[in-house]
Amino acid sequence: MKFVLKAALLVLALCVATSTFAARAPKSAVFGSAHDFKTQLGGASYTLCNFCHVAHKFGSAPVGPGYLLWNHTLSSVASYGVYTSDSMRSTPTDLGGQLVVSNLCLSCHDGTVAINSWYEGQAAANFQPLPQGTLFMPDDTTVRDLTKQHPVNFVYPDATTAAAIGIQPAADQFSVDGNGNVPLFQGRMQCATCHDPHAGPSSGAHLFFRTFPSTPAQTLTGTSCVYCHL
Ligand code: HEC
Ligand code: HEC
Ligand code: HEC
Ligand code: HEC
């Protein structure tokens, strides 16, 4: 009897422990989101994913990065500036001209490149459902001056520094939480640390937010900020 009770308590404890780990949104959650350009723009035979990624870069459009099979034309803005303050310990580097994950967001979100401008969009006749270069990011959602945004593109503080400045220490160089729900990219914090570009409303996400592991403090304040800022 005692054993059964113990086992039941263990199961209960496991349930509580696992419920704090939110799952990653499936890639299909991009359907119906603000990033679903196929639906929004009537992208005919084009696959939804191809607005950002393409499986192969062939013949007529071999340009553009191989990184994440990126298909959206990257921006040529040379400098976005970096966030600084008296208290900030980490040192962000300027994203201009780099090939890091935040630049994939800025390829649309800095407002300088049309949404329907692709590396592999011009190749086959049936592979260009939209006229090129006609649709730009609306002004109110452009992110161009990175001196006034949450800092990105810096090495996440090591455990000692994190403890000294009240930051959730990173589990490893791939993520803060150790499960990829709050990812780091080569140990760096980027736009995609907070946002998952595939997490549409169908996954319960708002503004493409990552599913941060919930903490009691977060439940009280209702924000992901206090998951990292302890
Ligand atoms: C609006 C642009 C956009 C669309 C549309 C998009 N992605 Fe992504 N995808 C990104 C960006 C940006 C990243 C890098 C950030 C990250 O890792 O989440 C990424 C990363 C990925 C990754 C590697 C990281 C991971 O989370 O596994 C895979 C795999 C992926 N996308 C698959 C897909 C598939 C499949 C689709 C279509 C169902 C799709 N993407 C649609 C922008 C997009
Ligand atoms: C292919 C172009 C493209 C790429 C790449 C892209 N976005 Fe977007 N994103 C858009 C457009 C267009 C909108 C809708 C803007 C509007 O309606 O005002 C949008 C909307 C958003 C929104 C607001 C969502 C909402 O529900 O209102 C967020 C947040 C966002 N993007 C973040 C990101 C992040 C972070 C990345 C990179 C990880 C990224 N996007 C990559 C084009 C893109
Ligand atoms: C520390 C987490 C964090 C990082 C890093 C981050 N964001 Fe956000 N983002 C937020 C929050 C919180 C909001 C919603 C509140 C707000 O508008 O400030 C938001 C909102 C947005 C929106 C929607 C704005 C609107 O009003 O519709 C866009 C677009 C966006 N972010 C893009 C980006 C891009 C691009 C980057 C990288 C340069 C980035 N974010 C980095 C947390 C983050
Ligand atoms: C994934 C973890 C993470 C999330 C989520 C996050 N931050 Fe941060 N934030 C950091 C890190 C790491 C730094 C760099 C701290 C340093 O090096 O001093 C930072 C820096 C900052 C700074 C600059 C600090 C300074 O000393 O100048 C502010 C302000 C800030 N964050 C506010 C916020 C707010 C507000 C939110 C929620 C919208 C948020 N953060 C969400 C990790 C995060």
Short mmCIF file of C-alpha atoms and ligand atoms in Angstrom, two decimals:
data_model
loop_
_atom_site.label_atom_id
_atom_site.label_comp_id
_atom_site.label_asym_id
_atom_site.label_seq_id
_atom_site.Cartn_x
_atom_site.Cartn_y
_atom_site.Cartn_z
CA MET A 1 0.00 0.00 0.00
CA LYS A 2 2.80 2.32 1.04
CA PHE A 3 4.58 1.52 -2.23
CA VAL A 4 1.47 2.31 -4.27
CA LEU A 5 1.17 5.68 -2.54
CA LYS A 6 4.82 6.45 -3.17
CA ALA A 7 4.47 5.45 -6.82
CA ALA A 8 1.38 7.64 -7.17
CA LEU A 9 3.22 10.58 -5.64
CA LEU A 10 6.14 10.01 -7.99
CA VAL A 11 3.84 10.02 -11.02
CA LEU A 12 2.20 13.22 -9.75
CA ALA A 13 5.59 14.84 -9.22
CA LEU A 14 6.67 13.85 -12.74
CA CYS A 15 3.49 15.32 -14.20
CA VAL A 16 4.11 18.63 -12.42
CA ALA A 17 7.76 18.62 -13.52
CA THR A 18 6.99 17.87 -17.18
CA SER A 19 4.10 20.35 -17.39
CA THR A 20 6.60 23.20 -16.96
CA PHE A 21 8.26 22.13 -20.23
CA ALA A 22 6.21 23.60 -23.04
CA ALA A 23 6.65 21.89 -26.39
CA ARG A 24 8.02 23.61 -29.47
CA ALA A 25 5.43 24.69 -32.03
CA PRO A 26 5.25 22.37 -35.06
CA LYS A 27 6.44 23.92 -38.35
CA SER A 28 2.91 23.52 -39.75
CA ALA A 29 1.74 26.16 -37.23
CA VAL A 30 3.02 28.77 -39.70
CA PHE A 31 -0.15 28.06 -41.72
CA GLY A 32 -2.69 30.84 -41.15
CA SER A 33 -0.12 33.07 -39.40
CA ALA A 34 1.22 36.51 -40.38
CA HIS A 35 4.04 34.53 -42.07
CA ASP A 36 1.66 32.50 -44.24
CA PHE A 37 2.28 34.39 -47.48
CA LYS A 38 0.98 31.58 -49.64
CA THR A 39 -2.53 32.09 -48.28
CA GLN A 40 -2.27 35.86 -47.99
CA LEU A 41 -0.85 36.44 -51.45
CA GLY A 42 -2.54 33.62 -53.34
CA GLY A 43 0.79 31.89 -53.89
CA ALA A 44 -0.63 29.21 -56.20
CA SER A 45 1.80 26.32 -56.73
CA TYR A 46 4.41 27.75 -54.39
CA THR A 47 4.82 25.96 -51.04
CA LEU A 48 4.37 28.07 -47.97
CA CYS A 49 7.88 27.22 -46.72
CA ASN A 50 9.49 28.44 -49.99
CA PHE A 51 8.85 32.06 -49.11
CA CYS A 52 11.73 31.57 -46.68
CA HIS A 53 13.42 28.20 -47.40
CA VAL A 54 13.96 26.15 -50.55
CA ALA A 55 15.02 22.52 -50.82
CA HIS A 56 17.46 23.04 -53.72
CA LYS A 57 19.26 25.93 -55.34
CA PHE A 58 19.67 25.03 -58.98
CA GLY A 59 20.92 26.55 -62.21
CA SER A 60 19.53 30.00 -62.72
CA ALA A 61 19.50 31.04 -59.07
CA PRO A 62 22.54 29.55 -57.34
CA VAL A 63 23.08 32.75 -55.34
CA GLY A 64 22.16 33.38 -51.72
CA PRO A 65 23.28 31.49 -48.62
CA GLY A 66 23.15 27.77 -48.01
CA TYR A 67 22.47 28.53 -44.34
CA LEU A 68 19.06 27.04 -43.42
CA LEU A 69 18.46 26.79 -47.19
CA TRP A 70 17.50 30.45 -47.01
CA ASN A 71 15.53 31.63 -50.04
CA HIS A 72 14.48 35.19 -49.20
CA THR A 73 16.80 37.86 -50.60
CA LEU A 74 18.97 39.19 -47.77
CA SER A 75 19.13 42.89 -47.02
CA SER A 76 22.20 44.89 -47.95
CA VAL A 77 21.91 47.37 -45.05
CA ALA A 78 25.49 47.74 -43.78
CA SER A 79 24.81 48.81 -40.20
CA TYR A 80 21.85 48.60 -37.80
CA GLY A 81 23.71 49.91 -34.73
CA VAL A 82 23.91 48.05 -31.41
CA TYR A 83 22.24 48.51 -28.02
CA THR A 84 24.51 49.93 -25.29
CA SER A 85 24.06 51.03 -21.67
CA ASP A 86 26.08 51.61 -18.50
CA SER A 87 24.98 48.32 -16.97
CA MET A 88 24.97 45.94 -19.94
CA ARG A 89 27.77 43.36 -19.58
CA SER A 90 27.49 41.62 -22.93
CA THR A 91 28.76 43.18 -26.13
CA PRO A 92 26.47 42.85 -29.13
CA THR A 93 28.03 43.11 -32.59
CA ASP A 94 26.45 44.91 -35.53
CA LEU A 95 24.31 42.61 -37.66
CA GLY A 96 25.02 44.51 -40.88
CA GLY A 97 26.63 42.28 -43.50
CA GLN A 98 26.71 39.17 -41.26
CA LEU A 99 25.05 35.85 -41.99
CA VAL A 100 23.45 35.09 -38.64
CA VAL A 101 19.91 34.04 -37.89
CA SER A 102 18.66 37.56 -36.99
CA ASN A 103 19.56 38.72 -40.50
CA LEU A 104 17.05 36.23 -41.85
CA CYS A 105 14.33 38.13 -39.97
CA LEU A 106 15.76 41.48 -41.04
CA SER A 107 15.72 40.37 -44.68
CA CYS A 108 12.00 41.22 -44.43
CA HIS A 109 11.70 43.17 -41.20
CA ASP A 110 14.12 46.00 -42.01
CA GLY A 111 11.66 46.96 -44.73
CA THR A 112 14.24 47.35 -47.50
CA VAL A 113 13.60 44.10 -49.42
CA ALA A 114 10.25 43.06 -50.88
CA ILE A 115 8.52 40.09 -49.22
CA ASN A 116 8.30 38.32 -52.57
CA SER A 117 11.96 38.68 -53.50
CA TRP A 118 13.61 35.26 -53.62
CA TYR A 119 16.86 33.66 -54.72
CA GLU A 120 15.03 30.70 -56.23
CA GLY A 121 11.85 32.41 -57.39
CA GLN A 122 12.84 33.31 -60.90
CA ALA A 123 13.87 29.87 -62.12
CA ALA A 124 10.88 27.98 -63.52
CA ALA A 125 7.84 29.61 -65.09
CA ASN A 126 5.52 27.80 -62.71
CA PHE A 127 7.68 28.83 -59.79
CA GLN A 128 6.93 32.53 -59.82
CA PRO A 129 3.34 33.02 -58.71
CA LEU A 130 3.78 36.68 -57.78
CA PRO A 131 5.26 39.67 -59.56
CA GLN A 132 8.68 40.31 -58.01
CA GLY A 133 9.40 43.29 -55.80
CA THR A 134 5.94 44.68 -55.26
CA LEU A 135 5.26 44.05 -51.61
CA PHE A 136 7.20 45.59 -48.73
CA MET A 137 7.02 45.33 -44.93
CA PRO A 138 4.59 47.89 -43.53
CA ASP A 139 6.34 50.84 -41.84
CA ASP A 140 4.97 50.10 -38.39
CA THR A 141 6.60 46.67 -38.21
CA THR A 142 10.05 47.53 -39.53
CA VAL A 143 13.03 46.86 -37.26
CA ARG A 144 15.93 48.89 -38.54
CA ASP A 145 17.49 50.78 -35.61
CA LEU A 146 18.82 48.09 -33.28
CA THR A 147 20.04 50.64 -30.72
CA LYS A 148 16.42 50.83 -29.56
CA GLN A 149 15.49 47.15 -29.51
CA HIS A 150 16.15 44.36 -27.00
CA PRO A 151 19.85 43.54 -27.55
CA VAL A 152 20.59 40.65 -29.94
CA ASN A 153 23.67 39.09 -31.53
CA PHE A 154 25.77 38.82 -28.37
CA VAL A 155 27.26 35.84 -26.56
CA TYR A 156 24.85 34.88 -23.78
CA PRO A 157 26.46 35.56 -20.35
CA ASP A 158 28.42 32.66 -18.81
CA ALA A 159 27.17 31.15 -15.55
CA THR A 160 29.29 33.41 -13.31
CA THR A 161 28.28 36.63 -15.08
CA ALA A 162 24.66 35.47 -15.29
CA ALA A 163 24.58 34.93 -11.51
CA ALA A 164 26.16 38.34 -10.91
CA ILE A 165 23.60 40.23 -13.00
CA GLY A 166 20.50 38.17 -12.27
CA ILE A 167 20.11 36.33 -15.55
CA GLN A 168 18.84 32.75 -16.01
CA PRO A 169 22.01 30.77 -16.77
CA ALA A 170 22.08 28.96 -20.12
CA ALA A 171 21.90 25.14 -20.00
CA ASP A 172 24.26 24.85 -22.99
CA GLN A 173 25.28 26.74 -26.13
CA PHE A 174 22.12 25.57 -27.95
CA SER A 175 19.49 26.89 -25.58
CA VAL A 176 18.79 28.62 -22.29
CA ASP A 177 16.35 25.97 -21.06
CA GLY A 178 18.24 22.91 -22.36
CA ASN A 179 15.29 21.74 -24.51
CA GLY A 180 15.51 24.16 -27.41
CA ASN A 181 12.41 26.10 -26.38
CA VAL A 182 14.52 29.22 -25.77
CA PRO A 183 17.30 28.63 -28.30
CA LEU A 184 20.72 30.20 -28.60
CA PHE A 185 22.63 30.22 -31.88
CA GLN A 186 26.33 29.42 -31.45
CA GLY A 187 25.80 30.52 -27.86
CA ARG A 188 24.35 33.85 -28.98
CA MET A 189 21.03 35.47 -28.27
CA GLN A 190 19.16 36.43 -31.45
CA CYS A 191 15.64 37.49 -32.53
CA ALA A 192 14.69 33.81 -32.74
CA THR A 193 15.60 33.28 -29.06
CA CYS A 194 12.33 35.03 -28.20
CA HIS A 195 10.33 34.49 -31.41
CA ASP A 196 9.64 31.31 -33.38
CA PRO A 197 8.86 32.43 -36.96
CA HIS A 198 6.69 29.32 -37.44
CA ALA A 199 4.59 29.65 -34.27
CA GLY A 200 1.27 30.92 -35.58
CA PRO A 201 -2.00 31.34 -33.68
CA SER A 202 -2.89 27.65 -34.22
CA SER A 203 -0.09 26.75 -31.79
CA GLY A 204 -1.50 29.17 -29.22
CA ALA A 205 1.36 31.62 -29.77
CA HIS A 206 0.99 35.39 -29.90
CA LEU A 207 3.39 37.49 -32.01
CA PHE A 208 5.37 34.33 -32.81
CA PHE A 209 6.58 34.04 -29.22
CA ARG A 210 8.51 30.98 -28.16
CA THR A 211 6.83 28.80 -25.58
CA PHE A 212 8.88 29.82 -22.57
CA PRO A 213 8.95 27.32 -19.71
CA SER A 214 6.55 28.89 -17.26
CA THR A 215 7.71 29.91 -13.82
CA PRO A 216 5.59 31.02 -10.84
CA ALA A 217 7.01 34.53 -11.20
CA GLN A 218 6.02 34.57 -14.84
CA THR A 219 2.49 33.51 -14.02
CA LEU A 220 2.26 36.50 -11.71
CA THR A 221 3.76 39.09 -14.03
CA GLY A 222 2.33 37.56 -17.20
CA THR A 223 5.50 37.98 -19.18
CA SER A 224 8.40 35.96 -20.55
CA CYS A 225 10.86 38.70 -19.50
CA VAL A 226 11.16 37.29 -15.98
CA TYR A 227 12.05 33.83 -17.23
CA CYS A 228 15.50 35.26 -18.07
CA HIS A 229 15.65 38.40 -15.89
CA LEU A 230 15.53 36.86 -12.42
C1 HEC B 1 8.58 33.76 -42.77
C2 HEC B 1 9.72 32.94 -43.01
C3 HEC B 1 9.64 31.46 -42.74
C4 HEC B 1 8.72 30.55 -43.22
C5 HEC B 1 7.49 30.81 -44.06
C6 HEC B 1 9.18 29.26 -42.77
N1 HEC B 1 10.33 29.38 -42.04
FE1 HEC B 1 11.45 27.90 -41.26
N2 HEC B 1 12.75 29.25 -40.43
C7 HEC B 1 12.65 30.61 -40.60
C8 HEC B 1 13.70 31.25 -39.83
C9 HEC B 1 13.94 32.75 -39.74
C10 HEC B 1 14.42 30.23 -39.21
C11 HEC B 1 15.61 30.39 -38.27
C12 HEC B 1 15.12 30.65 -36.84
C13 HEC B 1 14.72 29.41 -36.13
O1 HEC B 1 15.57 28.52 -35.97
O2 HEC B 1 13.55 29.34 -35.72
C14 HEC B 1 13.82 28.98 -39.61
C15 HEC B 1 14.25 27.72 -39.23
C16 HEC B 1 13.75 26.53 -39.72
C17 HEC B 1 14.29 25.23 -39.44
C18 HEC B 1 15.54 24.93 -38.60
C19 HEC B 1 15.34 25.23 -37.12
C20 HEC B 1 14.27 24.42 -36.47
O3 HEC B 1 13.46 25.03 -35.73
O4 HEC B 1 14.16 23.20 -36.68
C21 HEC B 1 13.50 24.33 -40.10
C22 HEC B 1 13.69 22.83 -40.13
C23 HEC B 1 12.46 25.08 -40.79
N3 HEC B 1 12.65 26.41 -40.54
C24 HEC B 1 11.46 24.51 -41.55
C25 HEC B 1 10.39 25.20 -42.10
C26 HEC B 1 9.26 24.56 -42.78
C27 HEC B 1 9.11 23.08 -42.96
C28 HEC B 1 8.44 25.56 -43.20
C29 HEC B 1 7.10 25.45 -43.91
C30 HEC B 1 6.08 24.67 -43.20
C31 HEC B 1 9.05 26.81 -42.80
N4 HEC B 1 10.21 26.54 -42.12
C32 HEC B 1 8.54 28.06 -43.06
C33 HEC B 1 11.72 31.28 -41.36
C34 HEC B 1 10.63 30.71 -41.99
C1 HEC B 2 9.65 36.57 -45.82
C2 HEC B 2 9.54 37.77 -45.00
C3 HEC B 2 9.60 37.62 -43.50
C4 HEC B 2 10.56 36.98 -42.74
C5 HEC B 2 11.78 36.23 -43.23
C6 HEC B 2 10.20 37.17 -41.36
N1 HEC B 2 9.05 37.91 -41.28
FE1 HEC B 2 8.04 38.39 -39.59
N2 HEC B 2 6.54 39.22 -40.70
C7 HEC B 2 6.58 39.41 -42.06
C8 HEC B 2 5.37 40.11 -42.48
C9 HEC B 2 5.04 40.58 -43.89
C10 HEC B 2 4.59 40.30 -41.31
C11 HEC B 2 3.23 40.98 -41.21
C12 HEC B 2 3.47 42.43 -40.98
C13 HEC B 2 2.20 43.21 -40.86
O1 HEC B 2 1.14 42.70 -41.22
O2 HEC B 2 2.28 44.34 -40.37
C14 HEC B 2 5.36 39.73 -40.21
C15 HEC B 2 4.94 39.74 -38.90
C16 HEC B 2 5.77 39.42 -37.83
C17 HEC B 2 5.41 39.60 -36.44
C18 HEC B 2 4.08 40.12 -35.91
C19 HEC B 2 3.11 38.97 -35.89
C20 HEC B 2 1.68 39.35 -35.65
O3 HEC B 2 0.91 38.43 -35.31
O4 HEC B 2 1.33 40.53 -35.81
C21 HEC B 2 6.49 39.21 -35.71
C22 HEC B 2 6.62 39.18 -34.20
C23 HEC B 2 7.52 38.78 -36.63
N3 HEC B 2 7.04 38.90 -37.92
C24 HEC B 2 8.77 38.36 -36.27
C25 HEC B 2 9.70 37.79 -37.13
C26 HEC B 2 10.95 37.22 -36.72
C27 HEC B 2 11.48 37.25 -35.31
C28 HEC B 2 11.54 36.71 -37.83
C29 HEC B 2 12.82 35.91 -37.89
C30 HEC B 2 12.99 34.81 -36.92
C31 HEC B 2 10.68 37.00 -38.96
N4 HEC B 2 9.57 37.64 -38.49
C32 HEC B 2 10.94 36.69 -40.28
C33 HEC B 2 7.58 39.00 -42.92
C34 HEC B 2 8.67 38.22 -42.55
C1 HEC B 3 13.86 39.56 -25.51
C2 HEC B 3 12.91 39.01 -26.42
C3 HEC B 3 12.82 39.58 -27.80
C4 HEC B 3 13.80 39.65 -28.75
C5 HEC B 3 15.25 39.22 -28.63
C6 HEC B 3 13.18 40.18 -29.94
N1 HEC B 3 11.84 40.44 -29.70
FE1 HEC B 3 10.48 41.06 -31.04
N2 HEC B 3 9.08 41.23 -29.59
C7 HEC B 3 9.29 40.92 -28.26
C8 HEC B 3 8.12 41.33 -27.50
C9 HEC B 3 7.95 41.17 -26.00
C10 HEC B 3 7.21 41.89 -28.42
C11 HEC B 3 5.79 42.46 -28.14
C12 HEC B 3 5.83 43.72 -27.38
C13 HEC B 3 6.42 44.82 -28.14
O1 HEC B 3 5.89 45.18 -29.20
O2 HEC B 3 7.45 45.36 -27.68
C14 HEC B 3 7.83 41.82 -29.73
C15 HEC B 3 7.25 42.24 -30.91
C16 HEC B 3 7.84 42.13 -32.16
C17 HEC B 3 7.21 42.46 -33.41
C18 HEC B 3 5.75 42.92 -33.59
C19 HEC B 3 5.63 44.37 -33.42
C20 HEC B 3 4.18 44.78 -33.52
O3 HEC B 3 3.84 45.70 -32.81
O4 HEC B 3 3.43 44.16 -34.28
C21 HEC B 3 8.11 42.25 -34.40
C22 HEC B 3 7.91 42.46 -35.89
C23 HEC B 3 9.33 41.79 -33.76
N3 HEC B 3 9.13 41.71 -32.41
C24 HEC B 3 10.48 41.47 -34.46
C25 HEC B 3 11.70 41.20 -33.84
C26 HEC B 3 12.96 41.13 -34.55
C27 HEC B 3 13.16 41.31 -36.03
C28 HEC B 3 13.91 40.87 -33.60
C29 HEC B 3 15.41 40.81 -33.78
C30 HEC B 3 16.04 42.01 -34.34
C31 HEC B 3 13.23 40.73 -32.32
N4 HEC B 3 11.89 40.94 -32.51
C32 HEC B 3 13.85 40.39 -31.13
C33 HEC B 3 10.39 40.27 -27.75
C34 HEC B 3 11.60 40.11 -28.39
C1 HEC B 4 16.13 34.58 -23.40
C2 HEC B 4 16.41 35.41 -22.24
C3 HEC B 4 15.87 36.81 -22.21
C4 HEC B 4 14.56 37.22 -22.35
C5 HEC B 4 13.33 36.37 -22.61
C6 HEC B 4 14.57 38.64 -22.13
N1 HEC B 4 15.84 39.08 -21.91
FE1 HEC B 4 16.43 40.97 -21.63
N2 HEC B 4 18.37 40.42 -21.72
C7 HEC B 4 18.81 39.13 -21.69
C8 HEC B 4 20.25 39.12 -21.63
C9 HEC B 4 21.14 37.90 -21.58
C10 HEC B 4 20.65 40.47 -21.63
C11 HEC B 4 22.09 41.01 -21.56
C12 HEC B 4 22.42 41.31 -20.11
C13 HEC B 4 23.81 41.84 -19.94
O1 HEC B 4 24.72 41.37 -20.65
O2 HEC B 4 24.03 42.75 -19.09
C14 HEC B 4 19.45 41.27 -21.67
C15 HEC B 4 19.42 42.64 -21.68
C16 HEC B 4 18.28 43.38 -21.42
C17 HEC B 4 18.27 44.80 -21.14
C18 HEC B 4 19.48 45.70 -21.13
C19 HEC B 4 20.11 45.61 -19.75
C20 HEC B 4 21.16 46.67 -19.51
O3 HEC B 4 21.90 46.51 -18.52
O4 HEC B 4 21.27 47.63 -20.27
C21 HEC B 4 16.97 45.14 -20.85
C22 HEC B 4 16.47 46.50 -20.43
C23 HEC B 4 16.17 43.95 -21.01
N3 HEC B 4 17.00 42.90 -21.35
C24 HEC B 4 14.81 43.86 -20.82
C25 HEC B 4 14.03 42.79 -21.16
C26 HEC B 4 12.57 42.80 -21.24
C27 HEC B 4 11.70 43.99 -20.89
C28 HEC B 4 12.19 41.56 -21.64
C29 HEC B 4 10.78 41.05 -21.95
C30 HEC B 4 10.11 41.80 -23.02
C31 HEC B 4 13.40 40.77 -21.79
N4 HEC B 4 14.48 41.54 -21.50
C32 HEC B 4 13.43 39.43 -22.16
C33 HEC B 4 18.04 37.99 -21.75
C34 HEC B 4 16.66 37.99 -21.94
#
